Structures are given as structure tokens and as C-alpha cells.
Amino acid sequence: MTELSRQDPALPARYPAHRIADMVLRDGSTVRIRPVLPSDADQVLALFGRLSTESLARRFHGVHRLRPSEARYFCTVDYVASFGLVAEHGGGPSLRVVALANYFATRPGVAECAFCVDENLQGRGLGSILVEHLAEAAAEAGITTFEADVVGSNTAMLGVFGATGLPLEREVSAGEVHLEFPTSLTPAALEAFDRREATAAAAGVAALLRPRTVAVVGASRRQGSVGAAIFRNLVSSGFQGTVFPVNPKEESVLGVACFPSARTLPTAVDLAVIVVPAPAVLEVARDCGEGGVRALLVISAGFAEVGAEGRARQAALVELARAYGMRIMGPNCLGVINLDPDVRLNASFAPELPAAGTVAFTSQSGALGIALLDEMNSLGLGVSSFASLGNKADLTGSDLLEYWEQDPRTGVVLMYLESLANPRRFARVARRVGRAKPVVAIKSGRSKAGARAAASHTGSLAQGEAAVGALFRQAGIIRTETLEELFEVAGVLARQPLPPGNRVGILTNGGGLGVLCADACETAGLAVPAMGEAAAAALREFLPPQAAVGNPVDMLASATGDHYRRSLEILLADDGLDAVVVAFIPPVVTEAAEAAAGLLAAAGGATKTVVACFAGVEGAQRALDGAEVRIPAYRFPESAARSLARAADYAAWRRAPAGTAWHFGDIDHLRAAALAAQLLADPGPGWLSPLVTAELLGCYGIDVARGVAAATPQEVATAAEAIGGPVAVKITSRSLLHKSDVGGVALGLATPGEAVAAAERMQEALASSGLGAGIDGFLVQEMVAGPGMELFVGVVTDPLFGPLLACGAGGTLVELLRDVSVRITPVTREETREMVRALKTFPVLEGYRGSPALDSGALEQLVGRVGLLVEDLPVAEVDLNPAFVRPAGQGCLVLDARIRLAPPPPRRPMGSRLNPAAPARPQAG
């Protein structure tokens, strides 16, 4: 048996290489799953030979030792009527098959399935994921139903089938249970997969953040070396586990005896920290694999960040780690820190440990991570754990989110990101995590973000930074513009409850500062309502007569600490306010510490949010971090207002329902799929013709203005006469995208003669400019009259983000106005509504300055239908411009439409969320 990759030239011609996938099991270890080969027969025989008598009896409904001929039978498949998957583990001579799953067709559309898992790997979720992958392969081969007969006492196997989430039909007879279930993956099955993925990802990260044993490969006595610094940090941080130095050139490090290699360690190790030169890392990783190490923290640089040779070295490292079931953080990273008292891990070369707290932090940049940890210390933001991702060859920010979601010591997650390896998975995970814990992120490289810009209107608008913004918005991620703002927002989230709304009261001892604060709040999107009469009356009872008790409340410079306490209590009790900003300027009469004490006394037990601006006061945060109550302190009112607004927006997102999927009863999915398949069979279909485009859109209930194709100007006359009334004439072309830019559109042509003349002029003008070869013909369309508004709806499919759905102001000025909303599909009804209402031109849809209200609901439905189309079909781009929105109740009509299909990539098995930066991103099982 040989180690296989997806590109192995020795694979059989029909071998479904797209079904090779690396899987993360429930305990965080990994295996590779791939379709079976005849050469696997000996390994399959060995697998069954390792099973106990009890396991064999459950598998074969009686004790049975597999014969060589039967092993060959399991490994001889045609990949359609019969199919098998093996799971393998280990590298080189230790590579072996540890699981097998097969199906064999029994009658049309039905197949019998069974599986077998090595006893050492049972209970880790491998059986369920094998069944799921087998079901996907069967569905691809036209098999709709699986059946299986299970011995009644085999509760473990019944549990495996049940854990898939697939709907099981059971028939019980003497001694066994007959199961039948569909091969199509249901929402319940996908949800079950997501749960297993979260558990598996968290277990993989736990091997790095909660190890019981750590080996430092490259530990050194040489002062100033990274190996010396990391080993010293591990020992001096009070790590609660065992640390082993590994270095064949040293006898001991810090008085601890050294071992020559990971294979010579006296016990299995959870985490190996690798700090050797890059060329030596691969051999060290192999030693770790042979020694049973669970995870690698590769500090060493010299991998993908340095060019082609480094990328190849990194790919080889990932492949080797996958073979041995190890997870990797890095390479080229700073390390990890966990301040849980039960762990106390500092596997990094950060010079100082931060204070313990509730904020988890990850940085893709190691050097920046060190500086940011220092900044968190100075701001009083305690850390639960920290991870430097480096090159993200394996573990990514999504995996860390899965871990921190389940970590009871983490309340807020901060992320510094330079790239997103798998944006769609990141969005899915962040959306789920954000419902319980805020995720705050800053992404650098904004001017270079995005994989490409297409030539269509949609492609030039829905790209790059817009895609990242859409992802963060839909996932509920709090995005900040600067590192300073990242920590400012974290300050309020880590110290205060979320605001129940956006209505803010302002309490100050300086009128000018209060005005600035009110301006900053409204600029940030917060409301500053007038103070309620009851609250104002209560304030007048003890404040000086000259004090202003509106909103802001100006207590004057004479305000004492008790004034702050009593005033804040009144504002927090006012039902018309959701949060309070306290703005303090040091006067002569009151010390900052006195004001802080008053605020802390009033805020105890409050369910509303309090933030403070202590202008010109050093050490204000220390004064406002009480034993039981902590209030974030800012130097300027703009920072306080901006941070509070971010928290309010996040709280509103969290309160909102998750959303409702679009569903239309008039969509003909099968006809659309058949049409797309026919079109893709034509090599390089490119942009579809207008009539084919209209037909495909019609399958999704999208109305396109009536049109007739004409090959020549003479046929234009016939088409215009058939349509009747004023018409528009447009050139049709697969190469000229913007027809109006080249004079390829003529509107309001009253007679067939005018239509012919317009077509001839277009033909002559394009021929004289050298563009005549780009004309495929003409489209004659009915003119659409009456009140309305031109908008556009479109999609461009990004290689990483998937389909990006956009809508905005349309017509010929679309790129000039750039009034556009972008989301990542799939979109919910609520997200579509937000898209439309976020447009600057939305007031026109509502009826602007006496004009009639337009059918914004029809526009929302158009966006929803396009979103479903691009989720169903292999679409590269869609450009509906203009889409004419008519008055309320009259619908929306597409006047010009373009669609470009693209052959889909090879279908990946369920859950194949691969990291494009690595050759074999592990999957959850």
C-alpha cells in the first residue's frame, strides 16, 4: 500500500481523488480518508485480524475470520455500483488502514452499507463520518437509499448511524435491527456535522493550549536563543504539567536532563514546541509522530513566508503531520499562552506574561503579538489565553474560535488577522460563537484584500474589502479600523454588560466636554434623548440651581464624588436610557479618585452600560477597576462614544433573530439544473446569450423584459414589428460587456424602420472602431415606461469567499454612484431587507419628495431569488442592470441581464473545508 495524494499520477483513471480528505476526530487527532484500492487488500485483512472476537461477531452477525478472497472483494470496486473508503494513519512503514466502509448496490437506487473501525479508534467519531462520506459518494452515483442490518446488541454501531443526523427508519426483528435512510444530507445531518467539527477543532487546539506534557525540541542553554527563552518561560511560568528539553547536543537545560529526540522521551507528549532551523523541522516532526506527540507548535521560520522552497517545505510538514494525526500551529509563530491556574502555560518567547483575565487574543503576526500583549497589560485587559497563528499551515482562527467558544474562562475574543484561509467556515463559526461571546477583529492589508475584480458591473463593485466587510457584518464580528480601537472596544466588552439599546445619557462636570461627548455619540450612531421629567426633577433636588439637567447633565465643576454617585444612580434608573457616558475634567475641588469611587458605588449591580471619559487624568483606568465593578476609562469622548456604539450595534445583532431562509414555491430547480448542465457541456460557454439568460432566470421566477433575438439589421425590423410599439435595440455579445459604453444601445425606437436604422448605425460604428467582430447579433426588447427606479442586482463568485451578492443604484451611472450593498450567500430574508435599506438611494424607493413609493418588497425578492440561483448553480457572474422597480404592488422587471457560468471544481466530500494555504486541511469527524 502506498501513500496517496489527490494529484498522484499512479491513481486509476476512474479513481475519485476528490474524495481524499483529512479528518479531525473527536479527540483532535487526524486520519486520512480515501477511496479504497485493490492494493489495500492485505491491510484490510490485517484490520479485521486485529479485531476481537466480540467485534467480529457484531460485524458479521457471528464469529467470522476474514479470508484473503473476502478482503480482495471489499477492495475491488467500480466506484458506482460498489464503493469503499479506507481511513489510514501513520507515515512510511507505519502507515496502516484503521477503518473501512463499503456500500454494494442491491437493487436500483438502493445499496447496503457497512463499516469497520479499529478498536483503538472507536468512540472518536470516525464511524459516523465514514458513513456520511459514503452517503455523499452514493448520492453522486445515483443511489438514493442506504440499508443496513445491525445486530441488536451492537448499540455502538446503532449509535454511529444515529449520530450522523440522517433520518433513520427502523424495522426490528429477532436479534437484529434493519435500518434504511436517505443518502442526501439533511439539515439535521449538517447540524450534527457542525457539532462534531466544533468538538474536534476544540480538542485539536486543547492539545496546544491545555497540554499535560510538553517537549521543547531545540531547548538550549545558550543565552539569547529562542530555545533557551521558551524553555525558561515554560519552567518559570509555573506550568502545571511536565516539561522535557530535547537536544542531542545538550546534557541538561536549566538543570533538567535532556533527551536526544522525541522518540526517546519516557512518556507520550501532548505538545512538542519546535525551535530548530527550518531544514531540520521535517525530521524532527517525523520523530514526534513516531513518538506519539499529539500537536506541534512550530516556532521556526523559513517556510511559506520565504518563497517557493519554503512553501514546499511547509506542504511536506503538513502532509507528514496529517499522516501521524498531529495538529500544527505555525510555523513562523510566537507561541501560545494559557493563564488558567490549572495550566499556567507560557510556550512563547514573550518577555513577560500578561495578567490573567477573560480576553482571548490571537495574532497572525508574532512580533506584533508581543507588542499587543504589552499594550493589553498597560490597559488592564486580562488575558485568558493567547495564540500566535503564524503561517496558519493547519490550525486557523476558526479552530481557535471553536476552542474559545467552549472555554469558560474566555468572555471576549480579539483577533488580529492578515488573511482568511477559509472565509465561509470562519463566518459560520464566528456567527455561532458571536451569539454567546463577542468577537472583535481587525484585518490588515485592506487595500489589497480580495482575490480578483471581474469585468462586470457587479465584479467591479462587490470585491475585495466589500467581501470582508460583508462577512464580518453577517457573522456579527465587531470590526475595528485601528489597533487602538480594537482594545478600546475590548475595554467596554470585558468590563460592562451589553447595552440593551442605543439611547445614551451623558453625565459631566464640564459643559464643553458634555457637548463634545453628545456630538461624538450621535456621530457614532447613538441616540442622545432629552432627559425624562422624573429624572430631571430628581437631579434638581441636590444639584446646584445653575446645573443643566437635560441631556447632557452638567453638574458643574463643583460636583463631588457623591454628586457623581447620586446622579449616575438616577440616570441608570431612567427607563428612557440604555447606557451612560460619564465625562470628567479634573477641577480644583474634586479628585479623580473621588469621582471614580462615586461611579463604582452607583454602577454596582447595574444592568446598563457605563463608560467614562476622564480627560487629562493619568491612571484613570486603575481608579475605575474596582474589586467588583469595572468601568472602562477613555482619554477622549470620541473613543468612549465609538466603543459604546460598537457594543450597542453588537448587542442589537445578538438580540435579532437568526434569520429566515428564502423559499419560493415557483422555482423549477430541476429544469435550471438540466439547462445549466447542457450549457456547461459547450466548451467555454462564457456569457450566455440574452434569450438563454432569460430562460435560466425564468426558472427562478425572475421576470425579464420581453425580447426577440435578431441576427441581422433586417431581422431587427421583423422583431420590432412582432413586439409592437416603441422598442429598444441592443447588440448581443459575449466579449463586449458594457453595451452602452460602445454605443450598442438605442432606446425609444417608435417604428421598425427606426429600429433597423439604429442597428445599422451600431454595426457601422463598431466596425469602424475595430469591434465589429464582437457582435453576435441584436436583441429587440419592449420599452418599459412609467414611474420607477433603475437598480442593479448581481453576483461575482470569489475563489475564497464564494458568491458575493450585491444590489445598488443601477443604470449607466452604477460605477460612478457606487451605492451598493454586498453580502455573502446564502442570505436570509432579514439580511436582504438590510441590504436594500442600507442603500443611500433607498429613500427614493420609499417615495421621495412626492414621488410614488416603489415596490421595495419585489426588489428584496429579486435579490433573494438571485441568491438561491447562485447557491444552486455553478455561476461565475450575474449582472442584472438595470432592474426596473415599479410602484408598490407592481413588481420588478429586469431590463438587461448577463450570466456567466463556470465549470464547478471537483465536488469535495461533506465537510471538506480545506485550508487553501495547506495541501490537506483536516476535516472534522
Short mmCIF file of C-alpha atoms in Angstrom, two decimals, residues 339 353-361 372-385 412 414 440 483-496 621-622 625 630-634:
data_model
loop_
_atom_site.label_atom_id
_atom_site.label_comp_id
_atom_site.label_asym_id
_atom_site.label_seq_id
_atom_site.Cartn_x
_atom_site.Cartn_y
_atom_site.Cartn_z
CA LEU A 339 -3.17 31.69 32.11
CA LEU A 353 3.31 37.23 30.98
CA PRO A 354 0.18 39.36 30.80
CA ALA A 355 -2.24 39.48 33.72
CA ALA A 356 -4.92 36.81 33.86
CA GLY A 357 -8.40 37.78 32.71
CA THR A 358 -11.25 36.97 30.34
CA VAL A 359 -9.96 38.22 26.97
CA ALA A 360 -8.64 35.65 24.48
CA PHE A 361 -6.35 37.04 21.81
CA LEU A 372 -0.06 43.93 21.71
CA LEU A 373 0.24 41.73 24.80
CA ASP A 374 2.24 44.52 26.44
CA GLU A 375 -0.46 47.01 25.43
CA MET A 376 -3.17 44.82 26.96
CA ASN A 377 -1.21 44.79 30.20
CA SER A 378 -0.95 48.58 30.26
CA LEU A 379 -4.70 48.89 29.61
CA GLY A 380 -5.60 46.45 32.39
CA LEU A 381 -7.13 43.92 29.98
CA GLY A 382 -6.53 40.49 31.48
CA VAL A 383 -5.85 37.57 29.15
CA SER A 384 -7.38 34.08 29.31
CA SER A 385 -5.18 32.67 26.55
CA VAL A 412 -14.29 38.20 24.73
CA LEU A 414 -9.80 39.63 19.97
CA VAL A 440 -13.66 41.77 17.85
CA LEU A 483 -5.45 48.55 16.84
CA GLU A 484 -6.21 51.33 19.33
CA GLU A 485 -9.91 50.91 18.67
CA LEU A 486 -9.59 47.11 18.99
CA PHE A 487 -8.53 47.49 22.60
CA GLU A 488 -10.91 50.36 23.31
CA VAL A 489 -13.87 48.20 22.27
CA ALA A 490 -12.49 45.27 24.25
CA GLY A 491 -12.38 47.55 27.29
CA VAL A 492 -16.14 48.03 27.40
CA LEU A 493 -16.97 44.43 26.44
CA ALA A 494 -14.70 42.94 29.09
CA ARG A 495 -15.82 45.30 31.88
CA GLN A 496 -19.50 46.08 31.34
CA GLN A 621 -8.39 53.04 34.47
CA ARG A 622 -6.75 51.81 37.67
CA ASP A 625 -11.20 48.98 38.05
CA ARG A 630 -15.06 47.79 36.44
CA ILE A 631 -15.79 50.80 34.24
CA PRO A 632 -13.75 51.39 31.06
CA ALA A 633 -11.92 54.72 31.02
CA TYR A 634 -11.05 56.70 27.89
#
